[in-house]
Tab-separated table of C-alpha atoms in Angstrom:
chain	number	residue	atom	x	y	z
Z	1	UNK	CA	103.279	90.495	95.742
Z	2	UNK	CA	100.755	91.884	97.842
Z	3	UNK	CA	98.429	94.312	97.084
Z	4	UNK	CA	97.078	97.581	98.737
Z	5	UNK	CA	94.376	99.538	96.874
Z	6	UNK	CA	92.672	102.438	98.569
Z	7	UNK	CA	89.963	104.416	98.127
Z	8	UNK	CA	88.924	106.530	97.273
Z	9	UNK	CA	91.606	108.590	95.697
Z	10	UNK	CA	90.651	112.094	96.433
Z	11	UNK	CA	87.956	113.479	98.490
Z	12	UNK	CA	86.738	117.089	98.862
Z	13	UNK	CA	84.198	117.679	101.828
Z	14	UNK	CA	82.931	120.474	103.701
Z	15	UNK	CA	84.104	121.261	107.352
Z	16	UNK	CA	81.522	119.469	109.876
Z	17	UNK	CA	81.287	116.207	107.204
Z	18	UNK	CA	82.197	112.823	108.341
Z	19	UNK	CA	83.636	110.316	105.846
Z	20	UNK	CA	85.172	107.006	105.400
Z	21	UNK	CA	87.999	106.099	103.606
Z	22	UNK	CA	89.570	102.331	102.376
Z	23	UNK	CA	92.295	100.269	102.206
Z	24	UNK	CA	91.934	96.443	101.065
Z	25	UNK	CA	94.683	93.970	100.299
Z	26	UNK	CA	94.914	90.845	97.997
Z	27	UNK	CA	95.850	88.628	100.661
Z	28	UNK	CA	95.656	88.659	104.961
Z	29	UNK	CA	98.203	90.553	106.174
Z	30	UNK	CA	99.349	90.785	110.007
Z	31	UNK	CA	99.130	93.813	111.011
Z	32	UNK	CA	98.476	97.468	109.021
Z	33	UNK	CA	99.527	100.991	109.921
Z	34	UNK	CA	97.817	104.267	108.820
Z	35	UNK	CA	99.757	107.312	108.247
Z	36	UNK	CA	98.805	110.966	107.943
Z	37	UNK	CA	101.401	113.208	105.073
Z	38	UNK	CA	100.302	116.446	105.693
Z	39	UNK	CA	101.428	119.168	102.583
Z	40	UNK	CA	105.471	119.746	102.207
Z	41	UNK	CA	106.029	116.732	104.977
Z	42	UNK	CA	106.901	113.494	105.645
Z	43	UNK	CA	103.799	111.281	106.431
Z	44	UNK	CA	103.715	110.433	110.444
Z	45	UNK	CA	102.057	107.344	111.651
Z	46	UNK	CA	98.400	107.872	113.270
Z	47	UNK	CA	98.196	104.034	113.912
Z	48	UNK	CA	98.818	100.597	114.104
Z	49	UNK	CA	95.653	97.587	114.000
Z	50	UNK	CA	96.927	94.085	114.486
Z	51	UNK	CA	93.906	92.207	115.494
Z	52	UNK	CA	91.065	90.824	113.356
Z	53	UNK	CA	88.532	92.940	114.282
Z	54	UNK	CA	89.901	95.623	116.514
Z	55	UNK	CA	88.972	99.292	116.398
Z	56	UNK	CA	91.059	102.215	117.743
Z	57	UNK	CA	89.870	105.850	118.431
Z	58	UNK	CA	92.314	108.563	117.969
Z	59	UNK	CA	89.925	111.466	119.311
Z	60	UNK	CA	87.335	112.409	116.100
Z	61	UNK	CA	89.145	109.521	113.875
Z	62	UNK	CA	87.875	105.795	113.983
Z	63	UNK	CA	90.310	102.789	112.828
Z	64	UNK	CA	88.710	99.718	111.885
Z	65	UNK	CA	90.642	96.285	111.122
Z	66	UNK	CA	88.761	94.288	108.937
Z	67	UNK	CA	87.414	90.161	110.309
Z	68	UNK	CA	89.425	88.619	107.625
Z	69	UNK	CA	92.393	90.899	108.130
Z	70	UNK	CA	91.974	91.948	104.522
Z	71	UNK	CA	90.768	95.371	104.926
Z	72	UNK	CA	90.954	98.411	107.208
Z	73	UNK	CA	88.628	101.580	107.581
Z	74	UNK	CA	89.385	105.028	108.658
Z	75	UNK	CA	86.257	107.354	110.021
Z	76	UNK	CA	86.476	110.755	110.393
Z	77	UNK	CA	83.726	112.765	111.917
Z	78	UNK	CA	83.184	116.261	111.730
Z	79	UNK	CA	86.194	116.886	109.735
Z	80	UNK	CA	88.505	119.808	109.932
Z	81	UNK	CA	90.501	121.882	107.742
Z	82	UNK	CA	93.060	120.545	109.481
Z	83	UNK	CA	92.667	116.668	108.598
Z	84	UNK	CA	93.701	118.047	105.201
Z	85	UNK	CA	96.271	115.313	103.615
Z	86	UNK	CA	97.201	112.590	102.621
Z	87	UNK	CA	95.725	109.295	104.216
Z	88	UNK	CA	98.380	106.327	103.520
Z	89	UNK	CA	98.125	102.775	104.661
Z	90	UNK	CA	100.794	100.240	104.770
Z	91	UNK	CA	101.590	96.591	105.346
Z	92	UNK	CA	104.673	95.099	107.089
Z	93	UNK	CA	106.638	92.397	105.397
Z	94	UNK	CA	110.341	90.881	106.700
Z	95	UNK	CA	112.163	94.162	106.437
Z	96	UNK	CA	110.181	96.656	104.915
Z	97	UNK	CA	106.508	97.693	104.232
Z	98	UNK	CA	104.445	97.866	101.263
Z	99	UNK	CA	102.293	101.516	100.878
Z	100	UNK	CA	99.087	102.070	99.150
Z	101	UNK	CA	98.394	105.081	96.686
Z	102	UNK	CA	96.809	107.189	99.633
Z	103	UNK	CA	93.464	108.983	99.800
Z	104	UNK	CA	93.840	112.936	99.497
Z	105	UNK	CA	91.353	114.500	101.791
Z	106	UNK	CA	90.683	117.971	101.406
Z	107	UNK	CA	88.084	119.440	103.899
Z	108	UNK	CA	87.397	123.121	103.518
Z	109	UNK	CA	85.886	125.587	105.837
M	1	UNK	CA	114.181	115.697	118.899
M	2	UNK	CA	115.710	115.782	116.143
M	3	UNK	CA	114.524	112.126	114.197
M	4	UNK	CA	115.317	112.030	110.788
M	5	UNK	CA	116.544	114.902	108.854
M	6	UNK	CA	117.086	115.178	104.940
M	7	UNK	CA	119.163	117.758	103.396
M	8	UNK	CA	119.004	119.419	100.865
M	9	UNK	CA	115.054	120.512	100.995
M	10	UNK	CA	115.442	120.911	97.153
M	11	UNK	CA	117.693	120.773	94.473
M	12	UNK	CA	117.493	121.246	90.529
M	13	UNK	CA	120.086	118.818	88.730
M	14	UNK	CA	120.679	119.183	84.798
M	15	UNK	CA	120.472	115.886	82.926
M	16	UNK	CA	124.072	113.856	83.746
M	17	UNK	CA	125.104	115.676	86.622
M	18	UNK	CA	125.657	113.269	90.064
M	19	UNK	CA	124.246	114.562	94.044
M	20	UNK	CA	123.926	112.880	96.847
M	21	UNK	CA	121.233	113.457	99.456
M	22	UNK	CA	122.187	113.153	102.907
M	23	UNK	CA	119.686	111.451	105.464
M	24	UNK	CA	120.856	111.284	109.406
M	25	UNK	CA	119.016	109.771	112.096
M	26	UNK	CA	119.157	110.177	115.859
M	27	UNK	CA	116.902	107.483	117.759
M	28	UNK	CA	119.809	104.630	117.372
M	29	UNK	CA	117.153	102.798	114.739
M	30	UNK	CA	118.448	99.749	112.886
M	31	UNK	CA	116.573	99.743	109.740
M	32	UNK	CA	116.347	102.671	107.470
M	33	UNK	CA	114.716	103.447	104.336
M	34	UNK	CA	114.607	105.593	101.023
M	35	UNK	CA	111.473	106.149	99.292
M	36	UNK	CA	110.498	108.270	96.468
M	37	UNK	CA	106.998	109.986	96.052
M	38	UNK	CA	105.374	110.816	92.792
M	39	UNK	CA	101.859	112.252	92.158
M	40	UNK	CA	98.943	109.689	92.470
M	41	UNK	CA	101.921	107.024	93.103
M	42	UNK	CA	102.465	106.663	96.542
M	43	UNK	CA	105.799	105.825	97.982
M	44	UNK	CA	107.871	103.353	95.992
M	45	UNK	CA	110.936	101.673	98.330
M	46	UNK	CA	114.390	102.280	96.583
M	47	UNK	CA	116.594	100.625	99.178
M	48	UNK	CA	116.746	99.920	102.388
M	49	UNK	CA	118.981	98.842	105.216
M	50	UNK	CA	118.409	96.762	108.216
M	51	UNK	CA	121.968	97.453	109.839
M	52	UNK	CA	125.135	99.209	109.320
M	53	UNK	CA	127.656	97.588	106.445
M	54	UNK	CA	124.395	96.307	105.193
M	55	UNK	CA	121.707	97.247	102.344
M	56	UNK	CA	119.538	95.971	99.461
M	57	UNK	CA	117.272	97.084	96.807
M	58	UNK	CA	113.698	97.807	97.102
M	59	UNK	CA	111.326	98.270	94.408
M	60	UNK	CA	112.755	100.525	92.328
M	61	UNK	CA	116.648	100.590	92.982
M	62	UNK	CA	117.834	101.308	89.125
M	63	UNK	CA	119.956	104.825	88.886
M	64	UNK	CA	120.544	104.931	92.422
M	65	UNK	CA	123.294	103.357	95.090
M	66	UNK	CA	123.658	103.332	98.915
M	67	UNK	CA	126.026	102.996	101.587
M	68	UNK	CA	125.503	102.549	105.050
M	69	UNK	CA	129.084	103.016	107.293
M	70	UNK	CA	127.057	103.982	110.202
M	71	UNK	CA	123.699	103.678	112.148
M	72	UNK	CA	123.025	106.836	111.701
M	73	UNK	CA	123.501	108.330	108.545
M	74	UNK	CA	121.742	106.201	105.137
M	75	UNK	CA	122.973	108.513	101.892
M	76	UNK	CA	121.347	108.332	98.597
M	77	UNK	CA	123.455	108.586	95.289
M	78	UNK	CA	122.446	109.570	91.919
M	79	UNK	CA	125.331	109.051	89.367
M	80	UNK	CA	123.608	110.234	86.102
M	81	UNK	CA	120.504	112.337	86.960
M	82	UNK	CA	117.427	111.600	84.390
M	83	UNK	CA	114.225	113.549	84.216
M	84	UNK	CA	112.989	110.456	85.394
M	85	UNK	CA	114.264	110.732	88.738
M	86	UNK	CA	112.353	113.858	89.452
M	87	UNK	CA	110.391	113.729	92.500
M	88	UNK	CA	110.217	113.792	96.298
M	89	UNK	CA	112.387	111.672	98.304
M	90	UNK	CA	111.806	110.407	101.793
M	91	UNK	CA	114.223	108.629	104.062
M	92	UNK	CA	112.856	107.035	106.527
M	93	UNK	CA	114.016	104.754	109.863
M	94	UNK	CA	112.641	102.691	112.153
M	95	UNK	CA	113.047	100.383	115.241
M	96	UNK	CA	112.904	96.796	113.039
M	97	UNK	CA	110.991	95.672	109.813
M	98	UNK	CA	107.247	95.949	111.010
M	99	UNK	CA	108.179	98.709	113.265
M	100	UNK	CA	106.326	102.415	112.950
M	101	UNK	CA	108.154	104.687	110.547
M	102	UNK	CA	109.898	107.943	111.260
M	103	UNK	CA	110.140	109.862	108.056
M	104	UNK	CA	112.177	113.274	107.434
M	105	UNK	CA	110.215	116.175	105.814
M	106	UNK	CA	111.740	115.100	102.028
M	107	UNK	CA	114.393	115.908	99.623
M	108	UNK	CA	112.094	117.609	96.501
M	109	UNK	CA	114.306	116.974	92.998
M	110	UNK	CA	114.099	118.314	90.133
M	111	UNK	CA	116.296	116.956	87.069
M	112	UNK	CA	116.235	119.270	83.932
């Protein structure tokens, strides 16, 4: 079974901070998805990083995939209140995929 | 655009009492998904579906059942509530297995 562990759980920052969070797997995986559950919603995909390597910008957020397709990154920079949520990754099998625990992020003004 | 949508938004169940919670989808999606959410847990897969006439268990399929007569709807069935099955519950569809998912906004449970 594989693996997603991300970190780090919960993170409280000012508005204006930048910050990285994690997700790393046991094993390579093919391609990984990051999602965005904001409070009292279902979470909604932000993006999807198939090649070793590859980074995608979605405006002030940064998506790294990792060489070894092992590991993926997510940069914000000068957070705002509202990136508030949770920060989920997730890794495609045959049918279905596999979630981590998520990284709460809760920047305040 | 409607996507997915869950109803009820909430419900309180006393221990032993059955519900079912209804999940319809409108973007013709194949596969289709129910998750539950607790605190610090992420989402665990209960079952899922990758056609109509068509489902299997997930992660954690024990106290619940499916059925899936059409593309579009994917309902959820508790038989014997247990405080256990408290939590949030997400349906979810999508285009095939590695596809994007389109969640609903949750089906929040609490069983007394």
């Amino acid at each position: 079974t594989q693996l997603l562990e991300q970190s780090p759980q919960f993170l409280s920052i000012q508005e204006g901070e930048n910050l990285t969070v994690y997700c790393n797997s046991s094993s390579v995986f093919s391609s990984l998805q990051w999602y965005r559950q904001e409070p009292g919603e279902g979470p909604v995909l932000l993006v999807t990083v198939v090649t070793g390597g590859e980074v995608k910008k979605l405006k002030r957020l940064t998506f790294q995939f990792g060489d070894a397709r092992k590991d993926s990154s997510l940069h914000i920079t000068a957070a705002q209140p509202g990136d508030t949520g949770l920060y989920l990754c997730a890794i495609g099998g045959y049918s279905t995929l596999t979630f981590g625990k998520g990284t709460m992020l809760l920047v305040s003004p | 655009n409607a996507g997915v949508t869950q109803t009820p938004k909430f419900r309180i169940l006393k221990i032993g009492q059955s519900m079912t919670l209804q999940c319809t989808q409108d973007m013709n999606h194949n596969y289709m998904y129910w998750y539950r959410q607790d605190p610090g847990m992420g989402l665990k897969l209960i079952y899922y579906s990758v056609g109509a006439g068509i489902t299997d268990k997930g992660e954690v399929p024990n106290g619940y059942n499916v059925s899936r007569s059409t593309t579009e709807d994917f309902p959820l069935r508790l038989e014997l509530a247990a405080p256990s099955q408290t939590s949030v519950y997400f349906c979810a569809s999508s285009l095939s297995g590695n596809s994007p998912l389109h969640f609903g906004n949750g089906t929040r449970l609490t069983v007394t």
